[in-house]
Amino acid sequence: FDTLRYHYALPAIYLRTGSTWPLPHFVESNLPLGVEMLSMIGMTDASHAGANLVNLLLFALCGFGILCLADRLGSRRAGWIGFFLFLSSSAIVHILFLQKPDLGVTLFFFAFAYALLAWLTDGKDLRFLLIAGAFAGLSMGTKYTMMLFVMAAVAVALRETARGQRGRYVVPWREAALSGLVAAVFFAPWLWRNLAATGNPVYPLLNGLFGSPSWSPARMEVLSGDAHPLLAHLHGWKDLASLLGSLTFFPDTSMSGPGASIGVGILGTFLFPILVREPERGWRFLRNLSLALMMVWFLSSWISRYLLPALPFMALLTGFLGDRLAERFGRWGSGIAVLLLVAAVAAQGGSTIRQSPIHKAWAASFSLAGQPERGLRIASRFHPSLEAAAFVNARLPESAKILFLGETRVYYFQRTVVAPSPYDEHPIAKLAAAGPDPGTVRDRLAGQGYTHILVCWPEWERLGRQYYSRLWEHGEIEAADHFVRTLPAVYSDRRVTVFSLERRATETLPRRGPMIDPAVR
């Protein structure tokens, strides 16, 4: 859903318009979009297929990075174990199918922490510190939440420099400042973009400090509804056991969100500190980093995929334990380690199969090659506006500007569209509720450049119950519903209607009760 809304939709719009400026009434376009920019590179020649290949490349680079880091730490066998545990994680496979940006987030943060570790273990070479700064900036340029992970990693590195120095931090502050400057250079474009567009460099965050007439604490509360800490879900030891099970083998979306199972790799975070008392410096850094990231995630979110940037390090810690087992018991230990790895990968594969209908949809898509009409019919079951998009792209002039009501998935539309997110103010809300006659409302919308309004009725009802009833003023939902029904329809099916804002006598929809029950308020 989010992929068609903005992960792929925004790069497609940017390619079509030649501008990466934030879109009106679409708060997600104000967020850092570093991974989406990589998807846009793939789209230049191959549309979504090229973007999918970019995601596969990120997937492969994460695995390759784990092997390289293990070689640096002197344990290739631990690297291979971590490699398989990471790549077979059901959360990773889930993200790979859904085309969300988390693999890019994971790769950038992994490269940052890798460079930081190399700086700690290679005589504090300035080159590694500068590379760490660059990837820190790239990491924060993918998600605002990565600021917390970057700060946690820096704190762990500072703590490591104080070991053996009587608690004093031994940091070349000039070099550290230079690294911070490099990070700022890579992160600054997203801040400048928001500052120029909204007056708030981190919009929609810190709006109380910077202020914006189109944003409010209520909208921020709705937007951040999924970011509440796990602490609110845990009321006893059974909940903690359920969380651990959800993160390893038994996905429980009510406990840790969609794509819940991180996999066996996470166990190293808990077992390594118990079983390995005095690790070498590199492994000690990974241990402390994994624990710090787990704590940050636990206190700030509950969706398991937000923990994925920590998984490469957790998987390596688990691999280290497998390597120790093989060394301690010789040939028998190696056999046991291999059996445990095979069992873990199989278990993770089982939780992946249980995961989501999206995987079945992918499998079915391979049988539809050369059958576009059948593929369109099947895809329309998941995306009700797909046939309407075909009509818009084929029948409406290129100068058309369409205002969406309800629908927010704009990827397939090749005309200028404005699809307000459910968190933003909708241009039609206050205009329709202000009381002028429908003709005046139509003229005002036309004066803003709109030529058509597209309404996806199921989404209009769902978003109304879930979001609009909380964020729109009293009477605005009913007024908007009444207004669009007075307009002439140029396209209509069972779920989607495209209305014209031009003044000419054509068909209008019959009057009936509002799609949103006022009692819901």
XYZ file of C-alpha atoms in Angstrom, residues 17-257:
241
model
C 7.798 16.255 -13.503
C 11.547 16.800 -13.226
C 11.173 18.153 -9.676
C 11.846 16.600 -6.270
C 10.032 19.352 -4.363
C 7.588 18.270 -1.604
C 4.074 17.730 -2.930
C 1.149 19.766 -1.589
C -1.008 18.140 1.110
C 1.252 15.057 1.152
C 3.292 14.947 4.363
C 5.220 11.820 3.351
C 6.862 13.809 0.541
C 8.502 15.963 3.241
C 10.243 12.994 4.859
C 13.855 12.020 4.017
C 13.692 9.897 0.857
C 17.246 8.652 0.373
C 16.278 5.092 -0.568
C 13.435 6.298 -2.800
C 16.033 8.279 -4.774
C 17.869 5.013 -5.429
C 14.588 3.515 -6.629
C 14.217 6.474 -8.983
C 17.564 5.608 -10.571
C 16.245 2.111 -11.293
C 13.021 3.548 -12.706
C 14.753 5.686 -15.323
C 14.971 2.755 -17.743
C 12.823 -0.011 -16.342
C 9.954 1.454 -14.305
C 9.143 -0.623 -11.210
C 11.234 -3.546 -12.516
C 14.399 -1.455 -12.287
C 13.449 -0.282 -8.802
C 12.939 -3.912 -7.782
C 16.441 -4.706 -9.028
C 17.811 -1.881 -6.873
C 16.160 -3.507 -3.866
C 17.703 -6.866 -4.774
C 21.103 -5.201 -5.064
C 20.734 -3.679 -1.594
C 19.771 -7.138 -0.309
C 22.930 -8.669 -1.806
C 25.220 -5.876 -0.597
C 24.012 -6.319 2.980
C 24.958 -10.001 2.842
C 28.323 -9.248 1.236
C 29.033 -6.632 3.908
C 28.442 -9.179 6.667
C 31.081 -11.469 5.142
C 33.572 -8.595 4.817
C 33.059 -7.492 8.417
C 33.488 -11.069 9.654
C 36.791 -11.317 7.761
C 37.966 -8.100 9.412
C 37.081 -9.573 12.811
C 38.926 -12.799 11.980
C 36.033 -15.253 11.865
C 34.858 -16.118 8.367
C 32.768 -19.028 9.636
C 30.850 -16.634 11.902
C 30.348 -14.481 8.825
C 28.838 -17.308 6.787
C 26.482 -18.211 9.627
C 25.449 -14.570 10.000
C 25.128 -14.285 6.215
C 22.572 -17.095 5.984
C 20.698 -16.018 9.110
C 20.371 -12.479 7.764
C 19.355 -13.284 4.192
C 16.797 -15.902 5.282
C 15.160 -13.673 7.903
C 11.444 -13.591 7.181
C 11.363 -9.849 7.897
C 14.077 -9.281 5.281
C 12.268 -11.421 2.693
C 8.996 -9.711 3.563
C 10.550 -6.288 2.921
C 12.130 -7.551 -0.292
C 8.694 -8.495 -1.630
C 6.920 -5.359 -0.412
C 9.603 -2.995 -1.789
C 9.816 -0.915 1.380
C 12.997 1.138 1.962
C 14.267 -0.767 5.007
C 16.972 -2.678 3.105
C 18.541 0.597 2.010
C 18.251 1.943 5.551
C 19.956 -1.213 6.832
C 22.792 -1.017 4.291
C 23.596 2.652 4.966
C 23.597 2.191 8.735
C 25.636 -1.011 8.449
C 28.263 0.836 6.384
C 28.334 3.648 8.968
C 28.848 1.286 11.913
C 31.381 -0.785 9.915
C 33.468 2.339 9.215
C 33.186 3.386 12.861
C 34.449 -0.025 13.981
C 37.295 0.145 11.441
C 38.270 3.541 12.862
C 38.344 2.087 16.385
C 40.408 -0.972 15.453
C 42.782 0.495 12.819
C 44.591 3.142 14.786
C 41.864 5.771 14.384
C 42.532 6.373 10.688
C 40.843 9.638 9.636
C 39.656 8.111 6.370
C 37.385 5.682 8.201
C 35.983 8.476 10.351
C 35.112 10.511 7.258
C 33.471 7.486 5.635
C 31.512 6.928 8.843
C 30.333 10.535 8.708
C 29.201 10.171 5.100
C 27.168 7.059 5.800
C 25.773 8.555 9.004
C 24.384 11.391 6.884
C 23.025 8.952 4.315
C 21.419 6.884 7.093
C 19.636 9.890 8.556
C 18.606 10.816 5.020
C 16.503 7.668 4.797
C 14.403 8.005 7.964
C 14.221 10.478 10.808
C 14.256 7.544 13.254
C 17.814 6.743 12.175
C 18.996 9.811 14.087
C 18.435 7.799 17.271
C 20.378 4.807 15.926
C 23.266 7.008 14.764
C 23.460 8.725 18.163
C 23.413 5.326 19.899
C 26.297 4.082 17.727
C 28.326 7.240 18.397
C 27.738 6.838 22.144
C 28.945 3.215 22.009
C 32.052 4.273 20.072
C 32.790 7.032 22.597
C 32.447 4.547 25.430
C 34.883 2.245 23.651
C 37.502 4.997 23.390
C 37.347 5.469 27.173
C 38.294 1.859 27.962
C 41.719 1.696 29.578
C 41.887 5.496 29.807
C 40.522 5.835 33.366
C 37.111 6.732 31.994
C 38.386 9.652 29.902
C 37.205 9.889 26.319
C 40.178 9.900 23.961
C 38.695 11.515 20.868
C 40.466 13.741 18.348
C 37.790 16.427 18.493
C 38.968 18.183 15.354
C 38.638 14.977 13.365
C 35.300 14.213 15.017
C 34.027 17.661 14.036
C 35.167 17.061 10.472
C 33.272 13.756 10.426
C 30.179 15.520 11.767
C 30.501 18.131 9.031
C 30.596 15.400 6.390
C 27.469 13.837 7.920
C 25.740 17.225 7.844
C 26.632 17.726 4.177
C 24.977 14.432 3.214
C 21.924 15.034 5.403
C 21.510 18.768 4.759
C 19.674 18.578 1.381
C 16.610 17.117 3.096
C 16.699 19.801 5.786
C 17.126 22.626 3.270
C 14.322 21.239 1.101
C 11.869 21.292 4.007
C 13.077 24.657 5.284
C 12.483 26.240 1.885
C 9.083 24.581 1.428
C 7.589 24.831 4.932
C 9.887 26.917 7.134
C 10.600 23.829 9.261
C 13.776 21.850 8.393
C 12.446 18.667 10.018
C 8.782 19.022 9.043
C 6.480 17.599 10.368
C 8.594 17.127 13.527
C 9.114 19.950 16.061
C 6.180 21.847 14.638
C 5.588 23.512 18.003
C 9.012 25.144 17.646
C 8.876 26.140 13.985
C 5.109 26.359 13.467
C 3.014 25.611 10.390
C -0.603 26.653 9.841
C -1.347 23.444 7.923
C -0.124 21.093 10.673
C -1.302 20.497 14.223
C -0.541 18.334 17.273
C -3.639 16.244 16.480
C -2.302 15.453 13.003
C 1.103 14.587 14.444
C -0.524 12.268 16.966
C -2.355 10.405 14.198
C 0.759 10.247 11.991
C 2.914 8.856 14.803
C 0.279 6.403 15.989
C 2.462 3.393 15.027
C 5.573 4.742 16.705
C 4.552 4.249 20.319
C 7.039 2.285 22.436
C 6.791 -1.426 23.061
C 6.706 -0.686 26.763
C 3.019 0.149 26.360
C 2.364 -3.420 25.143
C 4.162 -5.286 27.903
C 2.196 -5.983 31.062
C 3.853 -9.178 32.280
C 6.382 -11.889 31.520
C 3.992 -13.604 29.102
C 3.982 -10.509 26.900
C 7.784 -10.456 26.946
C 7.898 -14.137 25.940
C 5.385 -13.445 23.178
C 7.552 -10.595 21.891
C 10.679 -12.761 21.839
C 8.772 -15.492 20.002
C 7.421 -12.974 17.511
C 10.897 -11.650 16.809
C 12.386 -15.120 16.245
C 10.070 -17.780 14.780
C 6.405 -17.014 15.367
C 5.272 -13.732 13.766
C 2.590 -11.964 15.779
C 1.546 -8.763 14.038
C -0.422 -7.584 17.063
C 2.776 -7.722 19.108
C 5.475 -6.388 16.761
C 3.852 -5.321 13.522
